[in-house]
Short mmCIF file of C-alpha atoms in Angstrom, two decimals:
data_model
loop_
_atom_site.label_atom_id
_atom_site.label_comp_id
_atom_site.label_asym_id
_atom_site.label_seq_id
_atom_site.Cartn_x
_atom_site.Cartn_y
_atom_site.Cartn_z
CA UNK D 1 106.85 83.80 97.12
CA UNK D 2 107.76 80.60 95.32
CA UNK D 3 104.09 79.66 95.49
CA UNK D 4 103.21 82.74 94.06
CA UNK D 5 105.28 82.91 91.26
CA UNK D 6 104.05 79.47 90.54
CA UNK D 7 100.62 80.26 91.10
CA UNK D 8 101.16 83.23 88.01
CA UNK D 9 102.89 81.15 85.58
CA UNK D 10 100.11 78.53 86.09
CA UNK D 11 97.90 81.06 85.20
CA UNK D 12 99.71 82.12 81.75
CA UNK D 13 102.20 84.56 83.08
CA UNK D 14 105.30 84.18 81.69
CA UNK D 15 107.95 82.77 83.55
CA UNK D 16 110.88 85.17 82.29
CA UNK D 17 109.41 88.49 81.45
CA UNK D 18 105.56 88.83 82.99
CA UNK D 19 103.76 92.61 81.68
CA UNK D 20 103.60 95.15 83.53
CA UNK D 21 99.71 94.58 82.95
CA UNK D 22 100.42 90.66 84.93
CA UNK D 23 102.09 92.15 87.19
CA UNK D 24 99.84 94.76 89.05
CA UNK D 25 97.32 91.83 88.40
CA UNK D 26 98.99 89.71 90.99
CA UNK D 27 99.74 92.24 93.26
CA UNK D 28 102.75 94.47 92.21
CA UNK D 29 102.44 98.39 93.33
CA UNK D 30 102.97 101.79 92.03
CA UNK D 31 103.01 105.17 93.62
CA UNK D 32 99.50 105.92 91.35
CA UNK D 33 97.52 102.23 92.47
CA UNK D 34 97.98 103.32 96.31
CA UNK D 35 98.27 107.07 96.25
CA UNK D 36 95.16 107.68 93.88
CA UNK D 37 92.93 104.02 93.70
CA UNK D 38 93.74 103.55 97.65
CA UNK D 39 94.79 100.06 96.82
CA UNK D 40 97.36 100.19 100.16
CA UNK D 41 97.20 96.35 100.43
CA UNK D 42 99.87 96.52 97.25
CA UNK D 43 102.59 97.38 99.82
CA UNK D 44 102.08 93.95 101.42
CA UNK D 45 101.39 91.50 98.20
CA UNK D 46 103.75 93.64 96.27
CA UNK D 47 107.03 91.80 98.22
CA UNK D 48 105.06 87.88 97.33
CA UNK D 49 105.25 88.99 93.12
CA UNK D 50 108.38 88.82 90.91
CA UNK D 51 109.49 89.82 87.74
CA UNK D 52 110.50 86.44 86.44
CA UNK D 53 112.33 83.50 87.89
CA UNK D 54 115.60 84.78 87.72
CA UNK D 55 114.10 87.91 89.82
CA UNK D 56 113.04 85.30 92.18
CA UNK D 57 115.86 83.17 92.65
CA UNK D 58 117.92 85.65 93.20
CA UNK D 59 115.80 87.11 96.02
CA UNK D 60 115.42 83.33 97.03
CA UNK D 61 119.45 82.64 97.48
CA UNK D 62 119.89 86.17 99.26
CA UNK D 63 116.66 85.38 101.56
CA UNK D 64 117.94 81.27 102.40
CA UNK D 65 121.56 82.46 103.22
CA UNK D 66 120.64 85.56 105.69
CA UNK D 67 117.76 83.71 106.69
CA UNK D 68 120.43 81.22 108.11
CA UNK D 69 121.47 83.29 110.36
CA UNK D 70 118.11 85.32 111.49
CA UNK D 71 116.41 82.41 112.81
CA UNK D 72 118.72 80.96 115.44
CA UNK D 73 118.73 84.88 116.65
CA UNK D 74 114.74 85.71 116.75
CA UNK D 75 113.37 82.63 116.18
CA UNK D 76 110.85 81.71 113.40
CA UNK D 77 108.47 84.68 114.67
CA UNK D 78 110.76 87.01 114.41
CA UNK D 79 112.07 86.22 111.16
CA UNK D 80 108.59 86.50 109.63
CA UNK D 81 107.64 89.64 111.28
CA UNK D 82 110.93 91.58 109.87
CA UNK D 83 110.19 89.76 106.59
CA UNK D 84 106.63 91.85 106.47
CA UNK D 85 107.23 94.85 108.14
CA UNK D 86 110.53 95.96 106.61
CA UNK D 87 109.29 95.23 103.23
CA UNK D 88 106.55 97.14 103.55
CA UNK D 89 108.53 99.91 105.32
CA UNK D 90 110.64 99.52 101.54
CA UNK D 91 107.69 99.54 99.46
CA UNK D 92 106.37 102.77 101.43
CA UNK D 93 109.66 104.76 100.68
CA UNK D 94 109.49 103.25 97.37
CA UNK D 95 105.46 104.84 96.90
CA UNK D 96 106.62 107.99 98.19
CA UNK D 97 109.85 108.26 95.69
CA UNK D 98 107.60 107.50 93.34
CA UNK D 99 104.83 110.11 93.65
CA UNK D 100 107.36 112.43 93.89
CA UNK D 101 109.22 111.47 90.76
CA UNK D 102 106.32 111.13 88.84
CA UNK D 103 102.91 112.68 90.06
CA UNK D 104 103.64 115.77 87.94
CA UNK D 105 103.96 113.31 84.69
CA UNK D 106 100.91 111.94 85.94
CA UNK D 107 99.34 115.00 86.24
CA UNK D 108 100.00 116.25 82.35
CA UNK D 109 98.90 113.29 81.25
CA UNK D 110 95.56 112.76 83.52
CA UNK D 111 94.87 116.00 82.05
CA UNK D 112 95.50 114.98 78.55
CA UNK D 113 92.71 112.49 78.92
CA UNK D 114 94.94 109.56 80.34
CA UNK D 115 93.46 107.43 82.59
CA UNK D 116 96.43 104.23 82.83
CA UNK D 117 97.92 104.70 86.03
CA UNK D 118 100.66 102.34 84.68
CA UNK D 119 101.73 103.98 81.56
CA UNK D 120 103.17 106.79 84.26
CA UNK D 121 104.18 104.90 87.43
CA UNK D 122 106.84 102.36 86.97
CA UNK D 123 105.31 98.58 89.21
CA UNK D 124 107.36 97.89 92.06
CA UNK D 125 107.48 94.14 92.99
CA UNK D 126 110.25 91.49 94.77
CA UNK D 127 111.10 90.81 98.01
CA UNK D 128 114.70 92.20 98.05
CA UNK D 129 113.14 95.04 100.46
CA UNK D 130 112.49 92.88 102.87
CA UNK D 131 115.83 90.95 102.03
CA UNK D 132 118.02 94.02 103.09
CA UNK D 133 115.74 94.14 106.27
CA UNK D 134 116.52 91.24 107.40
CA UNK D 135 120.43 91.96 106.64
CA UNK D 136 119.91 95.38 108.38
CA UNK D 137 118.58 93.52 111.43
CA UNK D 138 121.49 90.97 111.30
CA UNK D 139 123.85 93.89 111.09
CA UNK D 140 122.77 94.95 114.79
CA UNK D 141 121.78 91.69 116.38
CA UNK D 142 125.17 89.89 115.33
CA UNK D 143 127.01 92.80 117.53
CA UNK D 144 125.78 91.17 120.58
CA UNK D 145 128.19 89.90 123.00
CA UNK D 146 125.42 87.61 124.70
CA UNK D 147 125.68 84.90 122.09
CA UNK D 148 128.42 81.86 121.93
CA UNK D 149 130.08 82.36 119.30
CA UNK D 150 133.64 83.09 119.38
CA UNK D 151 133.85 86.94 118.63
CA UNK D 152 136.43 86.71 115.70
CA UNK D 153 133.31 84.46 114.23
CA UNK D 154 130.83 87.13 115.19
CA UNK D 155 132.85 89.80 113.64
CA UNK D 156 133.31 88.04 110.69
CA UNK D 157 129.71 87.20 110.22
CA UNK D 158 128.46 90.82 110.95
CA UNK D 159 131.08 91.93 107.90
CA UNK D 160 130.20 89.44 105.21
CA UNK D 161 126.42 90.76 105.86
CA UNK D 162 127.63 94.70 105.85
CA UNK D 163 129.31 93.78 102.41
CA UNK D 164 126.33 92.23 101.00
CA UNK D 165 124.60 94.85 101.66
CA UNK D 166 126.91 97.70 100.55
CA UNK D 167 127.50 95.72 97.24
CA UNK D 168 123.93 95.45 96.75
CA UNK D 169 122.66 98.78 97.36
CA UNK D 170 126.20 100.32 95.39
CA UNK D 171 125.33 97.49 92.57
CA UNK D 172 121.63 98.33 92.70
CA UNK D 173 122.42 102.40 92.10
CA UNK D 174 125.41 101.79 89.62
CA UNK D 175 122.79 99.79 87.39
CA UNK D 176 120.20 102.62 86.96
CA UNK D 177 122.85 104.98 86.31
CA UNK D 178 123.63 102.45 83.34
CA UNK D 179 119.82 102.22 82.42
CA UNK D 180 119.32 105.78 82.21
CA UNK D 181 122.77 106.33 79.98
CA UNK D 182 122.00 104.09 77.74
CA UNK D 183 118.06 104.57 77.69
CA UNK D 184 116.86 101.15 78.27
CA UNK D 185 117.96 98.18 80.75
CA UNK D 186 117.07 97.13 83.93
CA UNK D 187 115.20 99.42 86.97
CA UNK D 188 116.00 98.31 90.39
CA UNK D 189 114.20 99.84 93.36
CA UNK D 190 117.04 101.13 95.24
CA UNK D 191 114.42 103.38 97.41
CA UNK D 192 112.67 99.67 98.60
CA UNK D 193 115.83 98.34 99.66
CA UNK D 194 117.22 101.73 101.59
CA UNK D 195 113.79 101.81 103.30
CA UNK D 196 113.73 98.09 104.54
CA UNK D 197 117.52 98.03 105.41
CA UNK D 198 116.50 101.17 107.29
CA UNK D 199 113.57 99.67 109.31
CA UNK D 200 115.76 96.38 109.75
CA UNK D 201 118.05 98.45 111.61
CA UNK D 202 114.98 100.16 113.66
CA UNK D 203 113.67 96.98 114.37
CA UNK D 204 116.49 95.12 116.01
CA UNK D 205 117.52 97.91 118.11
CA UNK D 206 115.27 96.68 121.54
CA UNK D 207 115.84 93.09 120.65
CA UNK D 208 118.07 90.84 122.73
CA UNK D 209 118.88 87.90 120.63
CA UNK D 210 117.40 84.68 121.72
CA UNK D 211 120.52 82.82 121.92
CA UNK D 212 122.13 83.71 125.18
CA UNK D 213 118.97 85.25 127.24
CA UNK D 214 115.51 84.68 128.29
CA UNK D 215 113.07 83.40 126.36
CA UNK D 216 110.49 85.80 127.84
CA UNK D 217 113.14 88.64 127.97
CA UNK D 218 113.02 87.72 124.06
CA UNK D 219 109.53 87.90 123.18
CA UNK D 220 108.59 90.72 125.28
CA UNK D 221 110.95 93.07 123.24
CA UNK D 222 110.22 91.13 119.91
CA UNK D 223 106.82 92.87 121.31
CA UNK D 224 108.13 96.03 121.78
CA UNK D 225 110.37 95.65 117.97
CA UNK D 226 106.57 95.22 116.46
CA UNK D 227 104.70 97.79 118.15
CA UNK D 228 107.17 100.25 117.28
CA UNK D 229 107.70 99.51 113.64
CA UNK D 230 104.29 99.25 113.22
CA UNK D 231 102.92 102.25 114.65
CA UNK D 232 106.12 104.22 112.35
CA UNK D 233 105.21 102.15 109.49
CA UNK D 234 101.51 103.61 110.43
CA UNK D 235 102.20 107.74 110.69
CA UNK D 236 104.10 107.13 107.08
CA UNK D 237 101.48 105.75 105.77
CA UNK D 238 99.23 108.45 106.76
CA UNK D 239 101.60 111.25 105.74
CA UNK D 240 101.60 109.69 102.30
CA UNK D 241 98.19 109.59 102.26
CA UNK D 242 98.09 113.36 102.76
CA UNK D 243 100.34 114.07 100.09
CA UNK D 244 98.73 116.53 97.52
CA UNK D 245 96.75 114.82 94.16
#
């Protein structure tokens, strides 16, 4: 993510307020790029671009501090695979919010001779999906009486992560109440962070942590966590690409 940010601002993106234009260069997505181009790779690359550095540093701090805690728990493996999958379960929901909030926009204005997908769908881009998947996931595995930590630890652990993630998603909603009020401000993507902390939730259901049990106990369900998500992850996909142009 880092790199990538780098990698735009190298390449004459600005570092505090890239265009919407820079940013579905790089790899942002809207509900338009993957419902009616087919570009479905944007719900991957989408999570590696950010709207500016403070965008990114923000995502960075949230990421390093749960990230703390996810890897003793499912190891490095792990960590990545609810990294990808639960931000691209958040940039699905996001797609599908979108279409529905907007295809009939679209459609007036396709019809008016339009052809910018972008002047109609909003870009979605940031890794704070996957950041509340990882915090879902923490929210289950940290209820595990398997590890050694003292349990008044454990419980206090599990809260400070349900609290940063209530803030967040209350903080993230109260802001685009404020943005539509006023008529201008920041948009967060409050449907990419309910769908991630959803799947984060999904996905560390089977898991055993890795502290406190076997290592092949842990990697066959990490299996099973994978399989799963991705085969969900897979039917959504293909009931969005259903959905009526």
């Amino acid at each position: 993510m880092v790199c990538g940010t780098g990698y735009m601002v190298a390449h004459g993106v600005s570092a505090g307020a890239p265009t919407t234009e820079q940013l579905m260069h790089y790899g942002a997505d809207n509900a338009g790029s993957v419902l009616i181009n087919g570009e479905w790779w944007r719900i991957v690359t989408a999570m590696f671009v950010h709207v500016g550095i403070l965008h990114l540093a923000t995502n960075m701090w949230c990421l390093w501090n749960l990230g703390l805690l996810a890897e003793p728990l499912l190891g490095s493996t792990g960590v990545v695979a609810v990294y990808i999958l639960t931000g691209a379960a958040g940039n699905l929901l996001s797609t599908l919010a979108g279409w529905a909030k907007f295809s009939h926009d679209w459609a007036s204005y396709h019809a008016a001779g339009g052809l910018d997908l972008t002047a109609v769908f909003p870009p979605g881009a940031g890794a704070s999906g996957a950041v509340f998947g990882i915090a879902g996931a923490l929210i289950i595995l940290l209820k595990s009486n398997r590890l050694p930590v003292p349990p008044s630890e454990l419980k206090r652990l599990r809260k400070s992560v349900i609290y940063f993630a209530a803030l967040n998603l209350v903080l993230g909603f109260s802001i685009n109440i404020g943005t539509r009020f006023i008529g201008s401000g920041i948009n967060i993507d409050n449907y990419a962070h309910v769908g991630g902390f959803a799947c984060g939730l999904l996905f560390a259901a089977p898991l055993v942590p890795r502290i406190g049990s076997l290592r092949q106990v842990f990697v066959d369900r990490l299996r099973v966590a994978v399989v799963m998500v991705v085969g969900l992850l897979v039917l959504f996909g293909f009931y969005l690409a259903q959905l009526p142009r």
